[in-house]
Amino acid sequence: MATDALRAQVAAKWQESFARLNHNEPGIVGLLNFTQAWNIARECIRPRGLDEPDSFTQYDKSTFQASFELLNKSRRLPILLESLLEDMRKRFPVIKEEVDRYTLEYERTSDTSFILNLVFRLLKWYKKWLPMQELGATLHSAFVLSFQTHLFSVLTPTFVRGFKDLCASTLPSTDPRTNVPAPNVEMWQAFEILGLLDRYENIIASVGYEHIEAHVVAACSGRWSNPMLGQLRKWMTDKVVPWMLLMYARNATTADDARAMLQNVGSRFDFHMAKTLCDLRTKEIFDIIIDYPDSSGALQDLKECLHRVDQRASLVHTLRKANQKRLLHPGADTRLILTQYVATIKCLRVVDPPGVLLFKVADPIRRYLRERPDTIRCIVSNLVGDDDSGDSLVDESEPIQPLQQYELDDYLDSNWEPEPVDAGPDFRANKPSDVISTLVSIYDSRDLFVKELQLLLAQRLLAIIDDDTEKVEKERRNVEILKIRFGEAALQICEVMLKDMTDSKRIDGHVQSQKASIVHPIILSKQFWPMLEATEIVMPGQFRTLQDEYAKEFTAFKPDKKLRWLPHLGTVHLVLHLEDRIVEVDVPPLEAAFIELFSQQDVWTMDELIAKVGSSVDGTAALKALLTWVDLGVLKEQAENTFRLLEVAESAADGAREWRTVTKSVIELPSAPSIQQQQAEQMRVYWKFIEGMLTNLGSLSLDRIQAMLKLAPGYDQTIEQLGIFMEAARLEELVVVRDGMWKLTPK
């Protein structure tokens, strides 16, 4: 029973299919018509060779349409489509052979014309195999999808490379002297028809990006004086946008349509241009800072680019790395580091006014400068115009203003703004300060700078020769300017030093009126002048007599005061009368003392001379003083450390010279210990207090020692400075420490 039912069902289906194919025609007339229509349709859509005639030369249009309508009614179009796709698969090796041939020629010659010819060849195959539009959208879509699928499967990496080079060749050269290539509209249409635009959209975009990168580097490298972004955007409008129209706005019918189509991609290209310029300026940032202010244009570009591109972290990393490699090393002069630091401050204020970038970049520079012993001296020398380098840290256009201190945020300020999002936890958005305030803030206290100012002023005042009133007035003006920065109280000692210079002139005038003397001393108030390096020189002969006579007249004028001479400071004007010549020279006191001793005898050893003028004289200083006279031809070293007076010049050339020889020696500034040395000396004064405490009270903590030293007159050291001193005493085995308690080393 089941077999009969199955046979009946199959027979019914057969009859239904036959009736549909035969169209209820008598006999098999309908089936014959279907077969004819199938053959005509297969012939119409069959993939042909490029040299074969098209199907419309064999059949007219009505015959095509009738055949496809019959197949559609018979529900056989899907089968026809499958047949078409299978025929395409079988014929595609012919296209693959051409692809291989053209790409091989490109690989051999690197000539993009082979790739272009291949594209047009593929377009011919595409059009040759493309079914007629009258056959319907379904058949057309299936053909396009199948053709592109087979095509992309045979395209090699060589073709992709050649396609990229071909697209690049359509862009204008970065050399403005070359002509802009004429747009090849047919090529871009072929790309679109074959699906290459969608397939290789990223490659085409990369061509545009690389072209922008090449132009930015060629046009902007090392050119910092003027902003370049405006010129780059004009170049984009004139050169790149026409190329972009072919790629991204090829279907636009109006200018508004084209503008709308290019909006997103144009924004991406502009972003890439800004990123490339930002990367270039970031790479050049160290040299841009060196060239400031001539590099202001590059800084403006960098500021605008950073607003558009998030490259702030990269800028900080690059600049810190460059500083570490090129600036913060022992071979760099402190003055150079300070100059670059000041330039960094000014440049980063232009790029990032809130100061976040400066805060992150400056921290390593500030820490390194804080460790250099001559940083304070360099800053102060520049402040008072004593820097011979010619590069002033102080901008003369900046108004002189008091040093600014860090302040808490004032949230009632109408101009208050929150800290930037990339600010670190230690960042404080302070009001913009001048460069000097920033430099002084390297250290925790301004007192170091005030002491250095006092020390430098003392050296400069003591170096003034011949009562030079103009130089004294210059120093007075400097002090008045520094008062504005550091305050009146901080510069009181400097005022006293200047007053001493004026009083010295007045006192010397009185003494000279009572008894004329060739001695013109500067009389200092001991407690107000910095501690100068003392060398106990005993001036011999006439110098000692002149000092005693002057001191006697001074005591008569100032009975309550007594002069204590500092003979190692100052300058002596000498006229030496030798047998064959006269030598006139300005020398330091030690040189004068030595040559005075040679008036007593002609030959001296260096040790004998030192014993005569004072055993505290350093051997190096003594040798330098004697060699001064050797250079002038007055002395001769006849044996090691033994010198003889030359009454008669030895060489004939010397004898033929003028009888009077006037020589101006170079007088160095009076030396003075550094601030660190002064602090160490000051702490040694208080060692007796510390030793007495530890002797009487046993073990004491550092805080307790500091509290007790506060009671000592003149003590102003911080607990950190006390800790450093105690650690130095421990290294000298004067004290020991255990569990934070200090005691004297047991004897």
mmCIF file with all atom_site columns, C-alpha atoms in Angstrom, residues 390-563:
data_model
loop_
_atom_site.group_PDB
_atom_site.id
_atom_site.type_symbol
_atom_site.label_atom_id
_atom_site.label_alt_id
_atom_site.label_comp_id
_atom_site.label_asym_id
_atom_site.label_entity_id
_atom_site.label_seq_id
_atom_site.pdbx_PDB_ins_code
_atom_site.Cartn_x
_atom_site.Cartn_y
_atom_site.Cartn_z
_atom_site.occupancy
_atom_site.B_iso_or_equiv
_atom_site.pdbx_formal_charge
_atom_site.auth_seq_id
_atom_site.auth_comp_id
_atom_site.auth_asym_id
_atom_site.auth_atom_id
_atom_site.pdbx_PDB_model_num
ATOM 1   C CA . GLY A 1 390 ? 75.764  88.051  27.158 1.00 0.00 ? 390 GLY A CA 1
ATOM 2   C CA . ASP A 1 391 ? 72.700  85.824  27.636 1.00 0.00 ? 391 ASP A CA 1
ATOM 3   C CA . SER A 1 392 ? 70.547  87.477  30.257 1.00 0.00 ? 392 SER A CA 1
ATOM 4   C CA . LEU A 1 393 ? 68.030  85.376  32.144 1.00 0.00 ? 393 LEU A CA 1
ATOM 5   C CA . VAL A 1 394 ? 66.042  88.518  32.869 1.00 0.00 ? 394 VAL A CA 1
ATOM 6   C CA . ASP A 1 395 ? 63.775  89.766  30.101 1.00 0.00 ? 395 ASP A CA 1
ATOM 7   C CA . GLU A 1 396 ? 64.168  93.534  30.011 1.00 0.00 ? 396 GLU A CA 1
ATOM 8   C CA . SER A 1 397 ? 60.617  93.876  28.687 1.00 0.00 ? 397 SER A CA 1
ATOM 9   C CA . GLU A 1 398 ? 59.227  92.257  31.848 1.00 0.00 ? 398 GLU A CA 1
ATOM 10  C CA . PRO A 1 399 ? 58.320  94.735  34.591 1.00 0.00 ? 399 PRO A CA 1
ATOM 11  C CA . ILE A 1 400 ? 60.293  94.420  37.805 1.00 0.00 ? 400 ILE A CA 1
ATOM 12  C CA . GLN A 1 401 ? 57.981  93.001  40.446 1.00 0.00 ? 401 GLN A CA 1
ATOM 13  C CA . PRO A 1 402 ? 58.245  91.402  43.897 1.00 0.00 ? 402 PRO A CA 1
ATOM 14  C CA . LEU A 1 403 ? 58.990  87.704  44.026 1.00 0.00 ? 403 LEU A CA 1
ATOM 15  C CA . GLN A 1 404 ? 55.752  85.766  43.975 1.00 0.00 ? 404 GLN A CA 1
ATOM 16  C CA . GLN A 1 405 ? 55.036  83.006  46.447 1.00 0.00 ? 405 GLN A CA 1
ATOM 17  C CA . TYR A 1 406 ? 52.801  79.998  46.025 1.00 0.00 ? 406 TYR A CA 1
ATOM 18  C CA . GLU A 1 407 ? 49.292  80.772  47.177 1.00 0.00 ? 407 GLU A CA 1
ATOM 19  C CA . LEU A 1 408 ? 46.231  78.724  47.992 1.00 0.00 ? 408 LEU A CA 1
ATOM 20  C CA . ASP A 1 409 ? 43.431  78.689  45.445 1.00 0.00 ? 409 ASP A CA 1
ATOM 21  C CA . ASP A 1 410 ? 40.964  81.500  45.956 1.00 0.00 ? 410 ASP A CA 1
ATOM 22  C CA . TYR A 1 411 ? 37.578  80.033  45.083 1.00 0.00 ? 411 TYR A CA 1
ATOM 23  C CA . LEU A 1 412 ? 35.940  83.433  45.499 1.00 0.00 ? 412 LEU A CA 1
ATOM 24  C CA . ASP A 1 413 ? 37.991  84.724  42.583 1.00 0.00 ? 413 ASP A CA 1
ATOM 25  C CA . SER A 1 414 ? 35.689  85.327  39.618 1.00 0.00 ? 414 SER A CA 1
ATOM 26  C CA . ASN A 1 415 ? 38.518  84.303  37.267 1.00 0.00 ? 415 ASN A CA 1
ATOM 27  C CA . TRP A 1 416 ? 39.222  81.045  39.088 1.00 0.00 ? 416 TRP A CA 1
ATOM 28  C CA . GLU A 1 417 ? 39.417  77.969  36.887 1.00 0.00 ? 417 GLU A CA 1
ATOM 29  C CA . PRO A 1 418 ? 39.689  74.289  37.873 1.00 0.00 ? 418 PRO A CA 1
ATOM 30  C CA . GLU A 1 419 ? 42.942  72.454  37.307 1.00 0.00 ? 419 GLU A CA 1
ATOM 31  C CA . PRO A 1 420 ? 43.382  70.822  33.870 1.00 0.00 ? 420 PRO A CA 1
ATOM 32  C CA . VAL A 1 421 ? 42.343  67.187  33.592 1.00 0.00 ? 421 VAL A CA 1
ATOM 33  C CA . ASP A 1 422 ? 45.907  65.960  32.954 1.00 0.00 ? 422 ASP A CA 1
ATOM 34  C CA . ALA A 1 423 ? 47.373  67.805  35.955 1.00 0.00 ? 423 ALA A CA 1
ATOM 35  C CA . GLY A 1 424 ? 49.158  65.577  38.438 1.00 0.00 ? 424 GLY A CA 1
ATOM 36  C CA . PRO A 1 425 ? 48.358  65.424  42.153 1.00 0.00 ? 425 PRO A CA 1
ATOM 37  C CA . ASP A 1 426 ? 51.227  67.787  43.027 1.00 0.00 ? 426 ASP A CA 1
ATOM 38  C CA . PHE A 1 427 ? 50.317  70.399  40.426 1.00 0.00 ? 427 PHE A CA 1
ATOM 39  C CA . ARG A 1 428 ? 49.138  73.784  41.610 1.00 0.00 ? 428 ARG A CA 1
ATOM 40  C CA . ALA A 1 429 ? 47.619  76.212  39.135 1.00 0.00 ? 429 ALA A CA 1
ATOM 41  C CA . ASN A 1 430 ? 49.316  79.371  40.386 1.00 0.00 ? 430 ASN A CA 1
ATOM 42  C CA . LYS A 1 431 ? 49.060  82.771  38.865 1.00 0.00 ? 431 LYS A CA 1
ATOM 43  C CA . PRO A 1 432 ? 51.659  83.358  36.150 1.00 0.00 ? 432 PRO A CA 1
ATOM 44  C CA . SER A 1 433 ? 54.888  84.619  37.696 1.00 0.00 ? 433 SER A CA 1
ATOM 45  C CA . ASP A 1 434 ? 57.947  86.259  36.215 1.00 0.00 ? 434 ASP A CA 1
ATOM 46  C CA . VAL A 1 435 ? 61.025  84.238  35.331 1.00 0.00 ? 435 VAL A CA 1
ATOM 47  C CA . ILE A 1 436 ? 63.040  85.393  38.349 1.00 0.00 ? 436 ILE A CA 1
ATOM 48  C CA . SER A 1 437 ? 60.322  84.225  40.747 1.00 0.00 ? 437 SER A CA 1
ATOM 49  C CA . THR A 1 438 ? 60.353  80.851  39.028 1.00 0.00 ? 438 THR A CA 1
ATOM 50  C CA . LEU A 1 439 ? 64.134  80.570  39.303 1.00 0.00 ? 439 LEU A CA 1
ATOM 51  C CA . VAL A 1 440 ? 64.181  81.580  42.951 1.00 0.00 ? 440 VAL A CA 1
ATOM 52  C CA . SER A 1 441 ? 61.458  79.004  43.673 1.00 0.00 ? 441 SER A CA 1
ATOM 53  C CA . ILE A 1 442 ? 63.946  76.249  42.766 1.00 0.00 ? 442 ILE A CA 1
ATOM 54  C CA . TYR A 1 443 ? 64.982  76.529  46.407 1.00 0.00 ? 443 TYR A CA 1
ATOM 55  C CA . ASP A 1 444 ? 62.720  76.420  49.419 1.00 0.00 ? 444 ASP A CA 1
ATOM 56  C CA . SER A 1 445 ? 64.076  79.641  50.921 1.00 0.00 ? 445 SER A CA 1
ATOM 57  C CA . ARG A 1 446 ? 64.912  83.060  49.516 1.00 0.00 ? 446 ARG A CA 1
ATOM 58  C CA . ASP A 1 447 ? 67.517  83.513  52.243 1.00 0.00 ? 447 ASP A CA 1
ATOM 59  C CA . LEU A 1 448 ? 70.094  81.636  50.163 1.00 0.00 ? 448 LEU A CA 1
ATOM 60  C CA . PHE A 1 449 ? 69.706  84.166  47.372 1.00 0.00 ? 449 PHE A CA 1
ATOM 61  C CA . VAL A 1 450 ? 69.881  87.117  49.761 1.00 0.00 ? 450 VAL A CA 1
ATOM 62  C CA . LYS A 1 451 ? 73.121  85.806  51.272 1.00 0.00 ? 451 LYS A CA 1
ATOM 63  C CA . GLU A 1 452 ? 74.556  85.235  47.802 1.00 0.00 ? 452 GLU A CA 1
ATOM 64  C CA . LEU A 1 453 ? 73.538  88.767  46.816 1.00 0.00 ? 453 LEU A CA 1
ATOM 65  C CA . GLN A 1 454 ? 75.356  90.120  49.865 1.00 0.00 ? 454 GLN A CA 1
ATOM 66  C CA . LEU A 1 455 ? 78.425  88.042  49.048 1.00 0.00 ? 455 LEU A CA 1
ATOM 67  C CA . LEU A 1 456 ? 78.526  89.090  45.403 1.00 0.00 ? 456 LEU A CA 1
ATOM 68  C CA . LEU A 1 457 ? 77.976  92.750  46.243 1.00 0.00 ? 457 LEU A CA 1
ATOM 69  C CA . ALA A 1 458 ? 80.851  92.607  48.725 1.00 0.00 ? 458 ALA A CA 1
ATOM 70  C CA . GLN A 1 459 ? 83.169  91.172  46.079 1.00 0.00 ? 459 GLN A CA 1
ATOM 71  C CA . ARG A 1 460 ? 82.142  93.751  43.494 1.00 0.00 ? 460 ARG A CA 1
ATOM 72  C CA . LEU A 1 461 ? 82.535  96.668  45.907 1.00 0.00 ? 461 LEU A CA 1
ATOM 73  C CA . LEU A 1 462 ? 85.958  95.498  47.052 1.00 0.00 ? 462 LEU A CA 1
ATOM 74  C CA . ALA A 1 463 ? 87.057  95.181  43.414 1.00 0.00 ? 463 ALA A CA 1
ATOM 75  C CA . ILE A 1 464 ? 86.396  98.869  42.694 1.00 0.00 ? 464 ILE A CA 1
ATOM 76  C CA . ILE A 1 465 ? 89.702  100.652 42.049 1.00 0.00 ? 465 ILE A CA 1
ATOM 77  C CA . ASP A 1 466 ? 90.605  104.324 42.255 1.00 0.00 ? 466 ASP A CA 1
ATOM 78  C CA . ASP A 1 467 ? 87.463  105.456 44.036 1.00 0.00 ? 467 ASP A CA 1
ATOM 79  C CA . ASP A 1 468 ? 85.257  104.837 41.012 1.00 0.00 ? 468 ASP A CA 1
ATOM 80  C CA . THR A 1 469 ? 82.052  106.656 42.032 1.00 0.00 ? 469 THR A CA 1
ATOM 81  C CA . GLU A 1 470 ? 80.224  105.585 38.882 1.00 0.00 ? 470 GLU A CA 1
ATOM 82  C CA . LYS A 1 471 ? 80.625  101.904 39.728 1.00 0.00 ? 471 LYS A CA 1
ATOM 83  C CA . VAL A 1 472 ? 79.438  102.468 43.276 1.00 0.00 ? 472 VAL A CA 1
ATOM 84  C CA . GLU A 1 473 ? 76.342  104.248 41.961 1.00 0.00 ? 473 GLU A CA 1
ATOM 85  C CA . LYS A 1 474 ? 75.721  101.365 39.580 1.00 0.00 ? 474 LYS A CA 1
ATOM 86  C CA . GLU A 1 475 ? 75.764  98.933  42.495 1.00 0.00 ? 475 GLU A CA 1
ATOM 87  C CA . ARG A 1 476 ? 73.436  101.247 44.409 1.00 0.00 ? 476 ARG A CA 1
ATOM 88  C CA . ARG A 1 477 ? 70.959  101.163 41.511 1.00 0.00 ? 477 ARG A CA 1
ATOM 89  C CA . ASN A 1 478 ? 71.186  97.370  41.436 1.00 0.00 ? 478 ASN A CA 1
ATOM 90  C CA . VAL A 1 479 ? 70.354  97.217  45.122 1.00 0.00 ? 479 VAL A CA 1
ATOM 91  C CA . GLU A 1 480 ? 67.339  99.483  44.632 1.00 0.00 ? 480 GLU A CA 1
ATOM 92  C CA . ILE A 1 481 ? 66.041  97.168  41.902 1.00 0.00 ? 481 ILE A CA 1
ATOM 93  C CA . LEU A 1 482 ? 66.660  94.095  44.057 1.00 0.00 ? 482 LEU A CA 1
ATOM 94  C CA . LYS A 1 483 ? 64.724  95.729  46.896 1.00 0.00 ? 483 LYS A CA 1
ATOM 95  C CA . ILE A 1 484 ? 61.638  95.578  44.709 1.00 0.00 ? 484 ILE A CA 1
ATOM 96  C CA . ARG A 1 485 ? 62.133  91.852  44.194 1.00 0.00 ? 485 ARG A CA 1
ATOM 97  C CA . PHE A 1 486 ? 63.328  90.745  47.637 1.00 0.00 ? 486 PHE A CA 1
ATOM 98  C CA . GLY A 1 487 ? 61.974  93.465  49.906 1.00 0.00 ? 487 GLY A CA 1
ATOM 99  C CA . GLU A 1 488 ? 63.556  96.253  51.934 1.00 0.00 ? 488 GLU A CA 1
ATOM 100 C CA . ALA A 1 489 ? 64.392  94.111  54.975 1.00 0.00 ? 489 ALA A CA 1
ATOM 101 C CA . ALA A 1 490 ? 66.322  91.497  53.007 1.00 0.00 ? 490 ALA A CA 1
ATOM 102 C CA . LEU A 1 491 ? 68.649  94.118  51.489 1.00 0.00 ? 491 LEU A CA 1
ATOM 103 C CA . GLN A 1 492 ? 69.431  96.089  54.669 1.00 0.00 ? 492 GLN A CA 1
ATOM 104 C CA . ILE A 1 493 ? 72.905  94.587  54.941 1.00 0.00 ? 493 ILE A CA 1
ATOM 105 C CA . CYS A 1 494 ? 73.601  95.583  51.336 1.00 0.00 ? 494 CYS A CA 1
ATOM 106 C CA . GLU A 1 495 ? 72.595  99.137  52.270 1.00 0.00 ? 495 GLU A CA 1
ATOM 107 C CA . VAL A 1 496 ? 75.128  99.066  55.108 1.00 0.00 ? 496 VAL A CA 1
ATOM 108 C CA . MET A 1 497 ? 77.873  97.904  52.723 1.00 0.00 ? 497 MET A CA 1
ATOM 109 C CA . LEU A 1 498 ? 77.096  100.748 50.339 1.00 0.00 ? 498 LEU A CA 1
ATOM 110 C CA . LYS A 1 499 ? 77.081  103.177 53.253 1.00 0.00 ? 499 LYS A CA 1
ATOM 111 C CA . ASP A 1 500 ? 80.511  101.860 54.274 1.00 0.00 ? 500 ASP A CA 1
ATOM 112 C CA . MET A 1 501 ? 81.809  102.717 50.812 1.00 0.00 ? 501 MET A CA 1
ATOM 113 C CA . THR A 1 502 ? 80.537  106.299 51.167 1.00 0.00 ? 502 THR A CA 1
ATOM 114 C CA . ASP A 1 503 ? 81.812  106.634 54.752 1.00 0.00 ? 503 ASP A CA 1
ATOM 115 C CA . SER A 1 504 ? 85.211  105.220 53.735 1.00 0.00 ? 504 SER A CA 1
ATOM 116 C CA . LYS A 1 505 ? 85.615  107.978 51.180 1.00 0.00 ? 505 LYS A CA 1
ATOM 117 C CA . ARG A 1 506 ? 84.657  110.611 53.742 1.00 0.00 ? 506 ARG A CA 1
ATOM 118 C CA . ILE A 1 507 ? 86.978  109.204 56.446 1.00 0.00 ? 507 ILE A CA 1
ATOM 119 C CA . ASP A 1 508 ? 89.851  108.831 53.999 1.00 0.00 ? 508 ASP A CA 1
ATOM 120 C CA . GLY A 1 509 ? 89.391  112.446 52.968 1.00 0.00 ? 509 GLY A CA 1
ATOM 121 C CA . HIS A 1 510 ? 89.700  113.571 56.587 1.00 0.00 ? 510 HIS A CA 1
ATOM 122 C CA . VAL A 1 511 ? 92.793  111.437 57.216 1.00 0.00 ? 511 VAL A CA 1
ATOM 123 C CA . GLN A 1 512 ? 94.430  112.710 54.023 1.00 0.00 ? 512 GLN A CA 1
ATOM 124 C CA . SER A 1 513 ? 93.745  116.277 55.119 1.00 0.00 ? 513 SER A CA 1
ATOM 125 C CA . GLN A 1 514 ? 95.607  115.653 58.386 1.00 0.00 ? 514 GLN A CA 1
ATOM 126 C CA . LYS A 1 515 ? 98.493  113.729 56.887 1.00 0.00 ? 515 LYS A CA 1
ATOM 127 C CA . ALA A 1 516 ? 98.738  112.883 53.184 1.00 0.00 ? 516 ALA A CA 1
ATOM 128 C CA . SER A 1 517 ? 99.178  109.205 52.495 1.00 0.00 ? 517 SER A CA 1
ATOM 129 C CA . ILE A 1 518 ? 99.246  106.977 49.430 1.00 0.00 ? 518 ILE A CA 1
ATOM 130 C CA . VAL A 1 519 ? 97.134  104.433 51.337 1.00 0.00 ? 519 VAL A CA 1
ATOM 131 C CA . HIS A 1 520 ? 93.401  104.620 50.562 1.00 0.00 ? 520 HIS A CA 1
ATOM 132 C CA . PRO A 1 521 ? 91.630  101.845 52.487 1.00 0.00 ? 521 PRO A CA 1
ATOM 133 C CA . ILE A 1 522 ? 87.985  100.785 52.365 1.00 0.00 ? 522 ILE A CA 1
ATOM 134 C CA . ILE A 1 523 ? 86.739  100.668 55.957 1.00 0.00 ? 523 ILE A CA 1
ATOM 135 C CA . LEU A 1 524 ? 84.227  97.874  56.535 1.00 0.00 ? 524 LEU A CA 1
ATOM 136 C CA . SER A 1 525 ? 81.728  97.252  59.320 1.00 0.00 ? 525 SER A CA 1
ATOM 137 C CA . LYS A 1 526 ? 82.849  93.768  60.309 1.00 0.00 ? 526 LYS A CA 1
ATOM 138 C CA . GLN A 1 527 ? 79.481  92.442  61.497 1.00 0.00 ? 527 GLN A CA 1
ATOM 139 C CA . PHE A 1 528 ? 77.634  93.478  58.308 1.00 0.00 ? 528 PHE A CA 1
ATOM 140 C CA . TRP A 1 529 ? 79.990  92.190  55.607 1.00 0.00 ? 529 TRP A CA 1
ATOM 141 C CA . PRO A 1 530 ? 80.082  88.522  54.559 1.00 0.00 ? 530 PRO A CA 1
ATOM 142 C CA . MET A 1 531 ? 82.909  86.410  55.908 1.00 0.00 ? 531 MET A CA 1
ATOM 143 C CA . LEU A 1 532 ? 85.765  86.814  53.408 1.00 0.00 ? 532 LEU A CA 1
ATOM 144 C CA . GLU A 1 533 ? 88.536  84.265  53.024 1.00 0.00 ? 533 GLU A CA 1
ATOM 145 C CA . ALA A 1 534 ? 91.227  85.552  55.324 1.00 0.00 ? 534 ALA A CA 1
ATOM 146 C CA . THR A 1 535 ? 94.939  85.162  54.682 1.00 0.00 ? 535 THR A CA 1
ATOM 147 C CA . GLU A 1 536 ? 97.129  86.651  57.408 1.00 0.00 ? 536 GLU A CA 1
ATOM 148 C CA . ILE A 1 537 ? 99.739  88.559  55.378 1.00 0.00 ? 537 ILE A CA 1
ATOM 149 C CA . VAL A 1 538 ? 102.291 90.670  57.202 1.00 0.00 ? 538 VAL A CA 1
ATOM 150 C CA . MET A 1 539 ? 103.145 93.513  54.851 1.00 0.00 ? 539 MET A CA 1
ATOM 151 C CA . PRO A 1 540 ? 106.898 94.206  55.119 1.00 0.00 ? 540 PRO A CA 1
ATOM 152 C CA . GLY A 1 541 ? 108.973 97.340  54.913 1.00 0.00 ? 541 GLY A CA 1
ATOM 153 C CA . GLN A 1 542 ? 107.406 100.581 53.758 1.00 0.00 ? 542 GLN A CA 1
ATOM 154 C CA . PHE A 1 543 ? 103.961 98.998  53.474 1.00 0.00 ? 543 PHE A CA 1
ATOM 155 C CA . ARG A 1 544 ? 103.883 98.231  57.188 1.00 0.00 ? 544 ARG A CA 1
ATOM 156 C CA . THR A 1 545 ? 105.028 101.765 57.979 1.00 0.00 ? 545 THR A CA 1
ATOM 157 C CA . LEU A 1 546 ? 102.301 103.268 55.770 1.00 0.00 ? 546 LEU A CA 1
ATOM 158 C CA . GLN A 1 547 ? 99.652  101.099 57.454 1.00 0.00 ? 547 GLN A CA 1
ATOM 159 C CA . ASP A 1 548 ? 100.734 102.094 60.961 1.00 0.00 ? 548 ASP A CA 1
ATOM 160 C CA . GLU A 1 549 ? 100.775 105.822 60.117 1.00 0.00 ? 549 GLU A CA 1
ATOM 161 C CA . TYR A 1 550 ? 97.307  105.638 58.584 1.00 0.00 ? 550 TYR A CA 1
ATOM 162 C CA . ALA A 1 551 ? 95.935  103.657 61.546 1.00 0.00 ? 551 ALA A CA 1
ATOM 163 C CA . LYS A 1 552 ? 97.296  106.283 63.964 1.00 0.00 ? 552 LYS A CA 1
ATOM 164 C CA . GLU A 1 553 ? 95.495  109.108 62.157 1.00 0.00 ? 553 GLU A CA 1
ATOM 165 C CA . PHE A 1 554 ? 92.293  107.012 61.962 1.00 0.00 ? 554 PHE A CA 1
ATOM 166 C CA . THR A 1 555 ? 92.364  106.352 65.724 1.00 0.00 ? 555 THR A CA 1
ATOM 167 C CA . ALA A 1 556 ? 92.800  110.055 66.364 1.00 0.00 ? 556 ALA A CA 1
ATOM 168 C CA . PHE A 1 557 ? 89.688  110.708 64.262 1.00 0.00 ? 557 PHE A CA 1
ATOM 169 C CA . LYS A 1 558 ? 87.699  107.742 65.627 1.00 0.00 ? 558 LYS A CA 1
ATOM 170 C CA . PRO A 1 559 ? 88.975  107.115 69.164 1.00 0.00 ? 559 PRO A CA 1
ATOM 171 C CA . ASP A 1 560 ? 86.346  104.428 69.865 1.00 0.00 ? 560 ASP A CA 1
ATOM 172 C CA . LYS A 1 561 ? 87.325  102.326 66.850 1.00 0.00 ? 561 LYS A CA 1
ATOM 173 C CA . LYS A 1 562 ? 90.392  100.416 65.764 1.00 0.00 ? 562 LYS A CA 1
ATOM 174 C CA . LEU A 1 563 ? 91.520  99.363  62.294 1.00 0.00 ? 563 LEU A CA 1
#
